[in-house]
CSV table of N, CA and C in Angstrom, one decimal:
chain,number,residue,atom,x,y,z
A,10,UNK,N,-44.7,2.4,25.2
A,10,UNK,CA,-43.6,3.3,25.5
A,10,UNK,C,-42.4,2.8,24.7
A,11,UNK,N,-41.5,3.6,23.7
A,11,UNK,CA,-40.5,3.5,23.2
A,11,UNK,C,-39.5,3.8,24.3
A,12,UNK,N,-38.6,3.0,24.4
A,12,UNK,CA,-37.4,3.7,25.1
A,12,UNK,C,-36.3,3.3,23.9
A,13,UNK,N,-35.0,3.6,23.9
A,13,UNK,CA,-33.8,3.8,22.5
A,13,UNK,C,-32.6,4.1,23.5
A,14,UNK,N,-31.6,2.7,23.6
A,14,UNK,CA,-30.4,2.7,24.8
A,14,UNK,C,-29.3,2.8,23.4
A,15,UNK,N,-28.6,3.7,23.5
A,15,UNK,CA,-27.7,3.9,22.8
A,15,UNK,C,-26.2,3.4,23.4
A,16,UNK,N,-25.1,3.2,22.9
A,16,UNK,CA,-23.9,2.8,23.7
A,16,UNK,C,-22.7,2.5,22.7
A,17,UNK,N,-21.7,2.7,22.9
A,17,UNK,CA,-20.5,2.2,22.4
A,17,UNK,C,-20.3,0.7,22.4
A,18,UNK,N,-19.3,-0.1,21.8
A,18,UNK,CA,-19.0,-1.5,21.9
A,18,UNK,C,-18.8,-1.7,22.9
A,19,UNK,N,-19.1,-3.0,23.5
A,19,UNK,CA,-19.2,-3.3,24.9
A,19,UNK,C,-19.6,-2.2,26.0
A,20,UNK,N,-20.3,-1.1,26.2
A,20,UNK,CA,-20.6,-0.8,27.0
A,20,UNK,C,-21.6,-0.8,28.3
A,21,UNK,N,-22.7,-1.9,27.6
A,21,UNK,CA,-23.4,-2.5,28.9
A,21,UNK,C,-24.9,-2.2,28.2
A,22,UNK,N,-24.8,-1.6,27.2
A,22,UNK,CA,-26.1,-1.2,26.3
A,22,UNK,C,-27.4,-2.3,26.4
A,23,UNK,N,-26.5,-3.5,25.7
A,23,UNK,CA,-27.8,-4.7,25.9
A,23,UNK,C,-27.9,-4.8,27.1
A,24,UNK,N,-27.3,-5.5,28.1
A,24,UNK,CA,-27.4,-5.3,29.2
A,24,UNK,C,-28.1,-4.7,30.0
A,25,UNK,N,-28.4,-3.5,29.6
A,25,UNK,CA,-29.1,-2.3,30.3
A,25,UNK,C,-30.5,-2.7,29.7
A,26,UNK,N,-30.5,-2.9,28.6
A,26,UNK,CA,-31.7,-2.9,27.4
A,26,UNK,C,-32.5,-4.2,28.6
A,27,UNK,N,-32.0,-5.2,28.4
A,27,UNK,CA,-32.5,-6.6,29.1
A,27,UNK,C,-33.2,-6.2,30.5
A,28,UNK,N,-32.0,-5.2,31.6
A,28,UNK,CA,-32.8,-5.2,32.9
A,28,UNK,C,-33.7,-4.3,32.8
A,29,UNK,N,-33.7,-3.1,32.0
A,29,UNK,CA,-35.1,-2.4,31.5
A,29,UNK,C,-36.6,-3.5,31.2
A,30,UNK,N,-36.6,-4.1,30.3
A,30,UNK,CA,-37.6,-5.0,30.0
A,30,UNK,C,-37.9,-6.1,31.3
A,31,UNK,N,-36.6,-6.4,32.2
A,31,UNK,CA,-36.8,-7.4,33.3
A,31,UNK,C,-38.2,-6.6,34.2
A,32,UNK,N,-37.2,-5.7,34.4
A,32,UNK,CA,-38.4,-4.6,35.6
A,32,UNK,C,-40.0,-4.3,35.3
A,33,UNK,N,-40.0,-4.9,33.5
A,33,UNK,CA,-41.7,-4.8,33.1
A,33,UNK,C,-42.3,-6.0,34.0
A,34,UNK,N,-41.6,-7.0,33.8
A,34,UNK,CA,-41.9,-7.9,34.4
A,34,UNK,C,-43.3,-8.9,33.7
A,35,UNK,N,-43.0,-8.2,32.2
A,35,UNK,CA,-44.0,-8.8,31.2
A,35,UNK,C,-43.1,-9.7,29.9
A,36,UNK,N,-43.8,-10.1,29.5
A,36,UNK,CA,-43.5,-11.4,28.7
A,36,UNK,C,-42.2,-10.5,27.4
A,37,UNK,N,-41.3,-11.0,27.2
A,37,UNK,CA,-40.7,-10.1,26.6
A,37,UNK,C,-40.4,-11.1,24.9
A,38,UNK,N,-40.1,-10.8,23.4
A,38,UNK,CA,-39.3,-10.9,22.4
A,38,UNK,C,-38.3,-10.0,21.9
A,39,UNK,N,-37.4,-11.0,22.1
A,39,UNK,CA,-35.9,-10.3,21.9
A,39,UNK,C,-35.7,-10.6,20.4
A,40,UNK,N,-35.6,-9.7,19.4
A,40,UNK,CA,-35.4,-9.6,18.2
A,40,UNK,C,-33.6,-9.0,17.3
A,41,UNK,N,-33.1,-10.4,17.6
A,41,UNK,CA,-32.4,-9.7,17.5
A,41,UNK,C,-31.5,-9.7,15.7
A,42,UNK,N,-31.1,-8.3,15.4
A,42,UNK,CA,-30.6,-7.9,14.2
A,42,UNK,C,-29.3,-8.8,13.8
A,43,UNK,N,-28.0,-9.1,14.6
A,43,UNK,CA,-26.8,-9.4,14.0
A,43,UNK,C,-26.9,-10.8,13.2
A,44,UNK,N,-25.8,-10.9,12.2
A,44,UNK,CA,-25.6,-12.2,11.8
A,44,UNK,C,-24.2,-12.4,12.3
A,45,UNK,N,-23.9,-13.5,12.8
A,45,UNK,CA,-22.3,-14.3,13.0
A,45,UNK,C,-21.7,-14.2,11.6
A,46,UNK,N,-20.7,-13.4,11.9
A,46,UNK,CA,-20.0,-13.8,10.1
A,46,UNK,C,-18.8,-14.1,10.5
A,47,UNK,N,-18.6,-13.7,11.5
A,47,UNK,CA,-16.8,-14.6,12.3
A,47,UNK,C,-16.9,-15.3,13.6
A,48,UNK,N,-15.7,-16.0,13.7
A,48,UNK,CA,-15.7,-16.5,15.4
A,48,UNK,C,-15.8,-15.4,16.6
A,49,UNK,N,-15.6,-14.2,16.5
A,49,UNK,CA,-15.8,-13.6,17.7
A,49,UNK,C,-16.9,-12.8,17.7
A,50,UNK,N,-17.8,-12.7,16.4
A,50,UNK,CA,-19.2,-12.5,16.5
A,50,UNK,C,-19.9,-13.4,17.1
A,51,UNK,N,-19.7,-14.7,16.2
A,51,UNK,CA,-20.3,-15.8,16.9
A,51,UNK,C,-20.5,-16.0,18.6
A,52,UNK,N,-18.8,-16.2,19.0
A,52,UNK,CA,-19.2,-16.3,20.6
A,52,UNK,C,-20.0,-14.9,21.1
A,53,UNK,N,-19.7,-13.7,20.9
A,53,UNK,CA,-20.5,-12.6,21.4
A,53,UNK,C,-22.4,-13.0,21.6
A,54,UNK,N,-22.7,-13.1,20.5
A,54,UNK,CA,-23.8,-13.8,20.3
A,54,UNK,C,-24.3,-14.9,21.5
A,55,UNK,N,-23.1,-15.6,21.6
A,55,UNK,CA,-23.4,-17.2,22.8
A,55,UNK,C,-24.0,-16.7,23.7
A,56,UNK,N,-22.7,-15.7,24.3
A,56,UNK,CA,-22.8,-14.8,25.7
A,56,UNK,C,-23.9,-14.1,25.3
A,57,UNK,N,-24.5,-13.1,24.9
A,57,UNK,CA,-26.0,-12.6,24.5
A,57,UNK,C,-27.5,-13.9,24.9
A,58,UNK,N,-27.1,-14.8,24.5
A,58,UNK,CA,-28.0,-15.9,24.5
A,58,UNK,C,-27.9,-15.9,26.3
A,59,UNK,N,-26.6,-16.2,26.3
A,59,UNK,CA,-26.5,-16.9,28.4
A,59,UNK,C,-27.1,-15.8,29.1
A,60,UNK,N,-26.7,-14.7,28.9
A,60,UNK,CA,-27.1,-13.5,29.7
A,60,UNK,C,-29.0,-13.2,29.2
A,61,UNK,N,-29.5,-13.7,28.5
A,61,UNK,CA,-31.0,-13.4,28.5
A,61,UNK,C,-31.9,-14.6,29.6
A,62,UNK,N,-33.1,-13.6,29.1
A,62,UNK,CA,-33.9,-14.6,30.5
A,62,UNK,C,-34.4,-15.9,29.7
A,63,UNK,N,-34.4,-16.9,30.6
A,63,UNK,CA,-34.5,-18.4,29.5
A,63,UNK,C,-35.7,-18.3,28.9
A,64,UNK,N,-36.5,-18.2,29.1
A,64,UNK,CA,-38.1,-18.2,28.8
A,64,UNK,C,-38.4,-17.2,27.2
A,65,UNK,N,-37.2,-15.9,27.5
A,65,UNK,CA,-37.3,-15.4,26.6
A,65,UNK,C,-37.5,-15.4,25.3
A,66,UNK,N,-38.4,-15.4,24.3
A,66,UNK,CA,-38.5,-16.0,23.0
A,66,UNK,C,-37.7,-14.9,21.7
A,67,UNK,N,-37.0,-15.6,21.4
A,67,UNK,CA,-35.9,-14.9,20.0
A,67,UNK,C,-36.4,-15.2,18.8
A,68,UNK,N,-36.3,-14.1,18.1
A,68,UNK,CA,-36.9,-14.3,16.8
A,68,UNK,C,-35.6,-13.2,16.0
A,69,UNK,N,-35.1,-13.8,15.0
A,69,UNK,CA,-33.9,-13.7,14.4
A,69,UNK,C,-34.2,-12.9,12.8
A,70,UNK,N,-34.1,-11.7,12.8
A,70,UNK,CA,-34.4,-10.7,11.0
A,70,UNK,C,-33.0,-10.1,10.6
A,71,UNK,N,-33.1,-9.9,9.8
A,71,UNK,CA,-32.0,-9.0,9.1
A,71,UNK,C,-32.8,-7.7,8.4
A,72,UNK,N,-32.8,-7.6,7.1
A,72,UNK,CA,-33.8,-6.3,6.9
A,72,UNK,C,-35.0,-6.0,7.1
A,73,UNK,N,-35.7,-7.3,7.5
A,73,UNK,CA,-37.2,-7.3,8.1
A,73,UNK,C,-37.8,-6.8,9.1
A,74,UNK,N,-36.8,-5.9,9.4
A,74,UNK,CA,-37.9,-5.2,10.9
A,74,UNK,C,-38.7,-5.4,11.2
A,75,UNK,N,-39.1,-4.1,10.4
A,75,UNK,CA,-40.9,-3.3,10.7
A,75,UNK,C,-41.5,-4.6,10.4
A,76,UNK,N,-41.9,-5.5,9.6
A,76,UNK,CA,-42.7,-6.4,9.5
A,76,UNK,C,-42.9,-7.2,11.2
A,77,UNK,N,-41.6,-7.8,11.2
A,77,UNK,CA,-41.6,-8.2,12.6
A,77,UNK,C,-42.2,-7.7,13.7
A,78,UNK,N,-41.7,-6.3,13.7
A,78,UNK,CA,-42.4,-5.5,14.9
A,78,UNK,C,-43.8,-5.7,14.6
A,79,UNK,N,-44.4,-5.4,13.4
A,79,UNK,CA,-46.1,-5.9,13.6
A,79,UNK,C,-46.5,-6.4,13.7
A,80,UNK,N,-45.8,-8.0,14.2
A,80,UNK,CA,-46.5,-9.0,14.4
A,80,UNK,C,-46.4,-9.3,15.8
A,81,UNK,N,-45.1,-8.7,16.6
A,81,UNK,CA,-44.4,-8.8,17.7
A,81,UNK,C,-45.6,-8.2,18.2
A,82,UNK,N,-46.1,-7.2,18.0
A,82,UNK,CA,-46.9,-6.2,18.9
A,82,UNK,C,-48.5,-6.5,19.0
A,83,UNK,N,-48.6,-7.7,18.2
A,83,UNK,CA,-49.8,-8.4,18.1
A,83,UNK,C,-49.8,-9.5,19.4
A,84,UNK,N,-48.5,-9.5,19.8
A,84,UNK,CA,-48.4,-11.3,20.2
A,84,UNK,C,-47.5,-10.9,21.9
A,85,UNK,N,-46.9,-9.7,21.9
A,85,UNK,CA,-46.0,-9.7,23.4
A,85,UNK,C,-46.2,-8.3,23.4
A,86,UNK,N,-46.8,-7.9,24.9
A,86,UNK,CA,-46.3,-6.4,25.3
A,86,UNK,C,-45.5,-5.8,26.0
A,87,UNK,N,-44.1,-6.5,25.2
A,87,UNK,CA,-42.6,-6.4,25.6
A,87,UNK,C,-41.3,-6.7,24.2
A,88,UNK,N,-40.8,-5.6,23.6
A,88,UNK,CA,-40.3,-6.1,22.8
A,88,UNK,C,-38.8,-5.2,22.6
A,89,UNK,N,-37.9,-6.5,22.7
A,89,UNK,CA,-36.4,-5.4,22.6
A,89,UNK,C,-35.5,-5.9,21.2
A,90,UNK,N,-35.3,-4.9,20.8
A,90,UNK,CA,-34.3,-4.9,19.1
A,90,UNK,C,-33.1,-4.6,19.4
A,91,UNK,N,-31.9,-5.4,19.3
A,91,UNK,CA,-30.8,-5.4,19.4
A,91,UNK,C,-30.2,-6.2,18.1
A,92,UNK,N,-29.8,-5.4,17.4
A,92,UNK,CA,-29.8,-3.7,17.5
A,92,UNK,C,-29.9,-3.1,16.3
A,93,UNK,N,-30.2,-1.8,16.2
A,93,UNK,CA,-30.4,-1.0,14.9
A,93,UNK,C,-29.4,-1.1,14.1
A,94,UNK,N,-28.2,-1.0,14.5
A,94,UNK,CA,-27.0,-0.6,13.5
A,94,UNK,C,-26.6,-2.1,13.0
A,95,UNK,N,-27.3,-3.0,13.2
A,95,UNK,CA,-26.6,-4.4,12.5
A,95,UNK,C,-28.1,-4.8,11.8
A,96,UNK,N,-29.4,-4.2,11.8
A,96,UNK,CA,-30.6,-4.0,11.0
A,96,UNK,C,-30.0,-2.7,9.9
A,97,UNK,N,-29.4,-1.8,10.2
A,97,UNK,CA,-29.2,-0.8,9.6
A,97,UNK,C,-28.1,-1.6,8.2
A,98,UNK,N,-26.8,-2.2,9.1
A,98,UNK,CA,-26.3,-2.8,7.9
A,98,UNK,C,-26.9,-3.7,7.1
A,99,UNK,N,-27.7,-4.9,7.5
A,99,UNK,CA,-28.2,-5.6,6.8
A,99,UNK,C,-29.2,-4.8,5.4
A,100,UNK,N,-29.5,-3.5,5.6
A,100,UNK,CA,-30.6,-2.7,5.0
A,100,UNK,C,-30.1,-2.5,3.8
A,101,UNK,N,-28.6,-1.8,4.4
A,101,UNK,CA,-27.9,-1.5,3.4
A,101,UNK,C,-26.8,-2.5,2.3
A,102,UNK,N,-27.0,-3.7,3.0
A,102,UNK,CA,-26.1,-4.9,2.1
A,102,UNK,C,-27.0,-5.4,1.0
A,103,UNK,N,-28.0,-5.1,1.5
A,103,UNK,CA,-29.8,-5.7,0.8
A,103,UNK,C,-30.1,-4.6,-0.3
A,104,UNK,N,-29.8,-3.0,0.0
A,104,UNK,CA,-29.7,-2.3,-1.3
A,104,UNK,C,-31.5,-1.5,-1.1
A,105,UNK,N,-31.7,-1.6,0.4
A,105,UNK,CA,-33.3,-1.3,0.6
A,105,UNK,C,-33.3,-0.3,1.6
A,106,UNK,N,-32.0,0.4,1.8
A,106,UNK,CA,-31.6,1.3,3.2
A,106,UNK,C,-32.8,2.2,3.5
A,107,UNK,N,-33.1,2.9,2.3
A,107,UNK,CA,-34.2,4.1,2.4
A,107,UNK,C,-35.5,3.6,2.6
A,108,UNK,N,-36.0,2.7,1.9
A,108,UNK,CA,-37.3,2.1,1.6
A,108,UNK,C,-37.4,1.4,3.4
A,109,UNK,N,-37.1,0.6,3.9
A,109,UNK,CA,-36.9,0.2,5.0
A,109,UNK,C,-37.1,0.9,6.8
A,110,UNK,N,-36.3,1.8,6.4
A,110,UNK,CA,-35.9,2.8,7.4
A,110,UNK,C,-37.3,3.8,7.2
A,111,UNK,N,-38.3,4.3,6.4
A,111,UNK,CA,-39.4,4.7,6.5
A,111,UNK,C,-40.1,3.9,6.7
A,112,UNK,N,-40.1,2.3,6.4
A,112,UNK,CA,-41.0,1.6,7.3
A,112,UNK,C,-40.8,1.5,8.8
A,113,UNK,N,-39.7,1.6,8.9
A,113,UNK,CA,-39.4,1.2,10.6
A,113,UNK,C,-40.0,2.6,11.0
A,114,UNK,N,-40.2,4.0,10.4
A,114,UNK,CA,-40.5,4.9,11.6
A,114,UNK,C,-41.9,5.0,11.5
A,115,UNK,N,-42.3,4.5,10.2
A,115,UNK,CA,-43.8,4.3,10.3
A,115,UNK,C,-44.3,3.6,11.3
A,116,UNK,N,-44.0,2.2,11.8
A,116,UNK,CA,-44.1,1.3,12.8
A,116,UNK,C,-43.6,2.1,14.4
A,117,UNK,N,-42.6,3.0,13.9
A,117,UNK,CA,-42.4,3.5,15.3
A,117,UNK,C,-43.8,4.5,15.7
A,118,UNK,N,-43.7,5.4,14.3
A,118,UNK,CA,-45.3,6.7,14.3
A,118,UNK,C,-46.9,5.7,14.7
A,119,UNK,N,-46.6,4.4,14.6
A,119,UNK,CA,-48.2,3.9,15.0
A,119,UNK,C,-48.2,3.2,16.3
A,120,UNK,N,-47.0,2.9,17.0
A,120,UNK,CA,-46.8,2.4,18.3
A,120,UNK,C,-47.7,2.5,19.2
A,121,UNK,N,-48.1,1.5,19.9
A,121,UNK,CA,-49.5,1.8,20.6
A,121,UNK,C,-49.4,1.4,21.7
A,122,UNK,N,-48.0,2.0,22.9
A,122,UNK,CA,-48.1,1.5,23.9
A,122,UNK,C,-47.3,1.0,24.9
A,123,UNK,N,-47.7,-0.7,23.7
A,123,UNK,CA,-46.5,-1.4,24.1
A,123,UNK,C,-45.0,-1.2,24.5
A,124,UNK,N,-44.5,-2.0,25.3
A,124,UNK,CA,-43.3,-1.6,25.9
A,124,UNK,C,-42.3,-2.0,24.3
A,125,UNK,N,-41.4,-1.0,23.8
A,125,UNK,CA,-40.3,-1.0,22.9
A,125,UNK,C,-39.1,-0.5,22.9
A,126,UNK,N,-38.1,-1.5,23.4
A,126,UNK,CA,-36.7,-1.2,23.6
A,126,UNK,C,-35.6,-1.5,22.1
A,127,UNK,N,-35.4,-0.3,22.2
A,127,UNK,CA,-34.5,-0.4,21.0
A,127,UNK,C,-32.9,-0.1,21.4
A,128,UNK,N,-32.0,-0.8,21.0
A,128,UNK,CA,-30.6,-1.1,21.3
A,128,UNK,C,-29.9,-0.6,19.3
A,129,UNK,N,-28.7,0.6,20.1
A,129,UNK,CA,-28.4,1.4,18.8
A,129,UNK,C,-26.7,1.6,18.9
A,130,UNK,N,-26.1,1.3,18.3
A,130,UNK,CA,-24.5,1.7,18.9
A,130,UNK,C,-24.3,3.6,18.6
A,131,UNK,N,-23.7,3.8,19.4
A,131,UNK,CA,-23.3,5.6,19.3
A,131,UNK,C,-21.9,6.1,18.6
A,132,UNK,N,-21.7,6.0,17.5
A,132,UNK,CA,-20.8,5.9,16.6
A,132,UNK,C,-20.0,6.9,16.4
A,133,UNK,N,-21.0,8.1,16.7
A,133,UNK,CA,-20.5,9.8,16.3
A,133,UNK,C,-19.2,9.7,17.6
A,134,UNK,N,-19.5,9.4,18.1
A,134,UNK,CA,-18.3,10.1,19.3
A,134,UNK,C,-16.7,9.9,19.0
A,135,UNK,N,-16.5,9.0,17.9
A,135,UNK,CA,-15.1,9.1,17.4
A,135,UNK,C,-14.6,9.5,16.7
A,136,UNK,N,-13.3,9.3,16.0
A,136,UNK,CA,-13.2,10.1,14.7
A,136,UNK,C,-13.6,9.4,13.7
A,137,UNK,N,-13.4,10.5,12.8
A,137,UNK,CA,-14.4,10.0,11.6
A,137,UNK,C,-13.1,9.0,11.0
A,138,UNK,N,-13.6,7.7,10.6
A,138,UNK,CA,-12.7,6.9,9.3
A,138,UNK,C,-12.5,7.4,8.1
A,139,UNK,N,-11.6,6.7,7.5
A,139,UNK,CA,-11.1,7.4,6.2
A,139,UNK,C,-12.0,6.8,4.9
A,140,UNK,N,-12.4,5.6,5.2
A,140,UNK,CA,-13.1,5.0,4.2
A,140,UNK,C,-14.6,5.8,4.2
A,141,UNK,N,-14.9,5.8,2.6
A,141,UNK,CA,-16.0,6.9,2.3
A,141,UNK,C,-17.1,5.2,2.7
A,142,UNK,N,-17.2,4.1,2.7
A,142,UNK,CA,-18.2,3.5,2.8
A,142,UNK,C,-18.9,3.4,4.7
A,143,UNK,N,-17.6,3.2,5.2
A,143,UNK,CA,-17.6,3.1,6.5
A,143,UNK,C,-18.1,4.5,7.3
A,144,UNK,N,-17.7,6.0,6.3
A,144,UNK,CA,-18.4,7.1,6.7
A,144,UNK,C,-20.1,7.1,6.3
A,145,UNK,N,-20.2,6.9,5.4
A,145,UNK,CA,-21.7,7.0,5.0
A,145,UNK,C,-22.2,6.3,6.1
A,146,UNK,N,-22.1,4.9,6.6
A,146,UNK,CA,-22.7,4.2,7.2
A,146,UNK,C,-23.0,4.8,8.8
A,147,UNK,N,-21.6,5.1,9.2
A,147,UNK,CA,-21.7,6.2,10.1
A,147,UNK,C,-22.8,7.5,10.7
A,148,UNK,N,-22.8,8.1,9.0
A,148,UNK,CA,-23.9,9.2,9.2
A,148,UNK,C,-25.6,8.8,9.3
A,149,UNK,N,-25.6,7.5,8.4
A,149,UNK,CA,-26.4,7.0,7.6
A,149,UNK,C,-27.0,6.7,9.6
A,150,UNK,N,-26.1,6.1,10.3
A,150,UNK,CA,-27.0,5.6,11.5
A,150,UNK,C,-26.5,6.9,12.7
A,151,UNK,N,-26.3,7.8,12.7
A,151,UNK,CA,-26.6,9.3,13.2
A,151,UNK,C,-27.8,9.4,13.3
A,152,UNK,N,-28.3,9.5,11.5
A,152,UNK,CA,-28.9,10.2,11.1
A,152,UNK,C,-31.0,9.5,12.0
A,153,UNK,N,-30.3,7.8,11.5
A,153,UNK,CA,-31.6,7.1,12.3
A,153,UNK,C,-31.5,7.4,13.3
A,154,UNK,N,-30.3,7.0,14.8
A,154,UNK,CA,-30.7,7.4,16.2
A,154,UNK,C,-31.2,8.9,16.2
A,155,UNK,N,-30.9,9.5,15.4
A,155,UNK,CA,-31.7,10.6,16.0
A,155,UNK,C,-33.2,11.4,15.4
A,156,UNK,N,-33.6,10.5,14.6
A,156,UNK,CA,-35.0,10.0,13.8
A,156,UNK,C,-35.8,9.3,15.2
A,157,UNK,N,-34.8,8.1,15.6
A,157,UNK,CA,-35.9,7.7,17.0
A,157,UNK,C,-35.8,8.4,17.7
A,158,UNK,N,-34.6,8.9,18.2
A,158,UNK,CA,-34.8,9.5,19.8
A,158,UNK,C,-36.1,10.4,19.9
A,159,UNK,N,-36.2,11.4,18.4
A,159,UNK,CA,-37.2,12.4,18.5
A,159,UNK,C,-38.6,10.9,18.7
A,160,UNK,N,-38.6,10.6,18.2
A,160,UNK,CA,-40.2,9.5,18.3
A,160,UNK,C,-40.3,8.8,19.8
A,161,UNK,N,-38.8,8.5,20.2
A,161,UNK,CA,-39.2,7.4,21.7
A,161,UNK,C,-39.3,8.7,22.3
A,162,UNK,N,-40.1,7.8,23.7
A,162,UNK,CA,-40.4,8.4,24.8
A,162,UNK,C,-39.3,8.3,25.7
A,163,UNK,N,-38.6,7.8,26.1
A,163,UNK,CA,-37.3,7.8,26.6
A,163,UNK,C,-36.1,7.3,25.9
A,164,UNK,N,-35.1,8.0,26.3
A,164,UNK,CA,-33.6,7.8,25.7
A,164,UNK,C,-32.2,7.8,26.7
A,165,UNK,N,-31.6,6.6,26.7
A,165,UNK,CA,-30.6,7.0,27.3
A,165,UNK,C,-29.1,6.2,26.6
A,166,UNK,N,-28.2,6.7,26.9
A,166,UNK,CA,-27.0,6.5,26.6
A,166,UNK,C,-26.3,5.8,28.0
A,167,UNK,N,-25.5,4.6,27.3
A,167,UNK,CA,-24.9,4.1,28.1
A,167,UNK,C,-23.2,3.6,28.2
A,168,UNK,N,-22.9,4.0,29.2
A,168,UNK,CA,-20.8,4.3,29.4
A,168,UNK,C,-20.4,3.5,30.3
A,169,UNK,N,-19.5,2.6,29.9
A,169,UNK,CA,-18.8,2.2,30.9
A,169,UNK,C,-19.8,1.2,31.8
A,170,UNK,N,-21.1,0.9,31.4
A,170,UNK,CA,-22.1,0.2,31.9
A,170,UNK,C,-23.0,1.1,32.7
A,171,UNK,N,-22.6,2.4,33.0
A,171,UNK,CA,-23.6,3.3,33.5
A,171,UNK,C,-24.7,3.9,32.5
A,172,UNK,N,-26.2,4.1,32.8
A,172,UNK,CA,-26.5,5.2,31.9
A,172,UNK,C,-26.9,6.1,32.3
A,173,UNK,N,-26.8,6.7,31.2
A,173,UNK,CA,-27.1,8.4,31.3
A,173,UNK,C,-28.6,8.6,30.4
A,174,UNK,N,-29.5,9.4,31.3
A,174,UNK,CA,-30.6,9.5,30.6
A,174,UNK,C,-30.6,11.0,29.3
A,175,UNK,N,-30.6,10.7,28.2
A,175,UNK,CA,-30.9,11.3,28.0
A,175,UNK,C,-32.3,12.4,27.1
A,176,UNK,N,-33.1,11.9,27.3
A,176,UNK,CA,-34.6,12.3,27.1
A,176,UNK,C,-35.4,11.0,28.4
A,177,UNK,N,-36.7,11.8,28.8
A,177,UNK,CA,-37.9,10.9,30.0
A,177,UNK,C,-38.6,11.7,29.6
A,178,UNK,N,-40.0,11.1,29.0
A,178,UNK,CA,-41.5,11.9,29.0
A,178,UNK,C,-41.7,11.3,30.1
């Protein structure tokens, strides 16, 4: 089962993402996309670490997804990606945005099952920036979350730490 928790900054998204996978109550890999490139990435990151289940096993990519995911899916029938839009930037610093992003929905189109939590930020809801790189990027991860939503089996958005479902097969 794909599920894809969408959310604004700090909205409770991972959080939500984490007690989703708690309730499988199966062995979970947390994959996660960001790199620390400042001090308050970094501590964000800390707090991400404290707030996971200890046992939990991390395994750390930048443009590497899909590869990951196929080996993840070999190895745990529990797997959460936090998050797309910092895989998405990495895709795009790397100069492999397009090539990448058809691997990822290839791995999404052969999914076989397994539990797959994907953590995405929801970008559209503000105004647009003035900078044409910061817009592209903007659209560029529109254009993904709504590439998965159609593929996952559930979708929800999350506010204020509440979510809202928005797709359940």
């Amino acid at each position: 089962m794909i599920t894809l928790v969408l959310g604004g900054n700090k909205s409770g998204k991972s959080d939500f993402a984490l007690d989703l996978a708690a309730k499988t109550r199966k062995p979970a890999l947390f994959i996660a996309t960001g790199k620390a490139r400042d001090l308050e990435f970094r501590e964000q990151i800390r707090q991400h670490r404290i707030n996971r289940a200890p046992k939990m096993e991390v395994l750390e990519v930048s443009s590497g997804l899909p590869q990951a995911l196929q080996k993840a899916k070999l190895h745990f029938p529990s797997v959460i990606v936090d998050s797309l839009d910092y895989w998405l930037f990495s895709c795009r610093e790397s100069g492999c945005e397009a090539e990448r992003i058809q691997e990822f929905l290839d791995v999404l189109e052969g999914w076989d099952g397994k539990d797959l939590i994907l953590v995405s930020a929801e970008t559209g809801l503000g105004p647009l920036p003035a900078g044409s790189g910061v817009r592209a990027f903007i659209r560029s991860l529109g254009a993904l979350n709504r590439r998965v939503a159609t593929v996952a089996d559930r979708a929800f958005l999350v506010a204020a730490g509440l979510p809202l479902t928005l797709k359940q097969d």
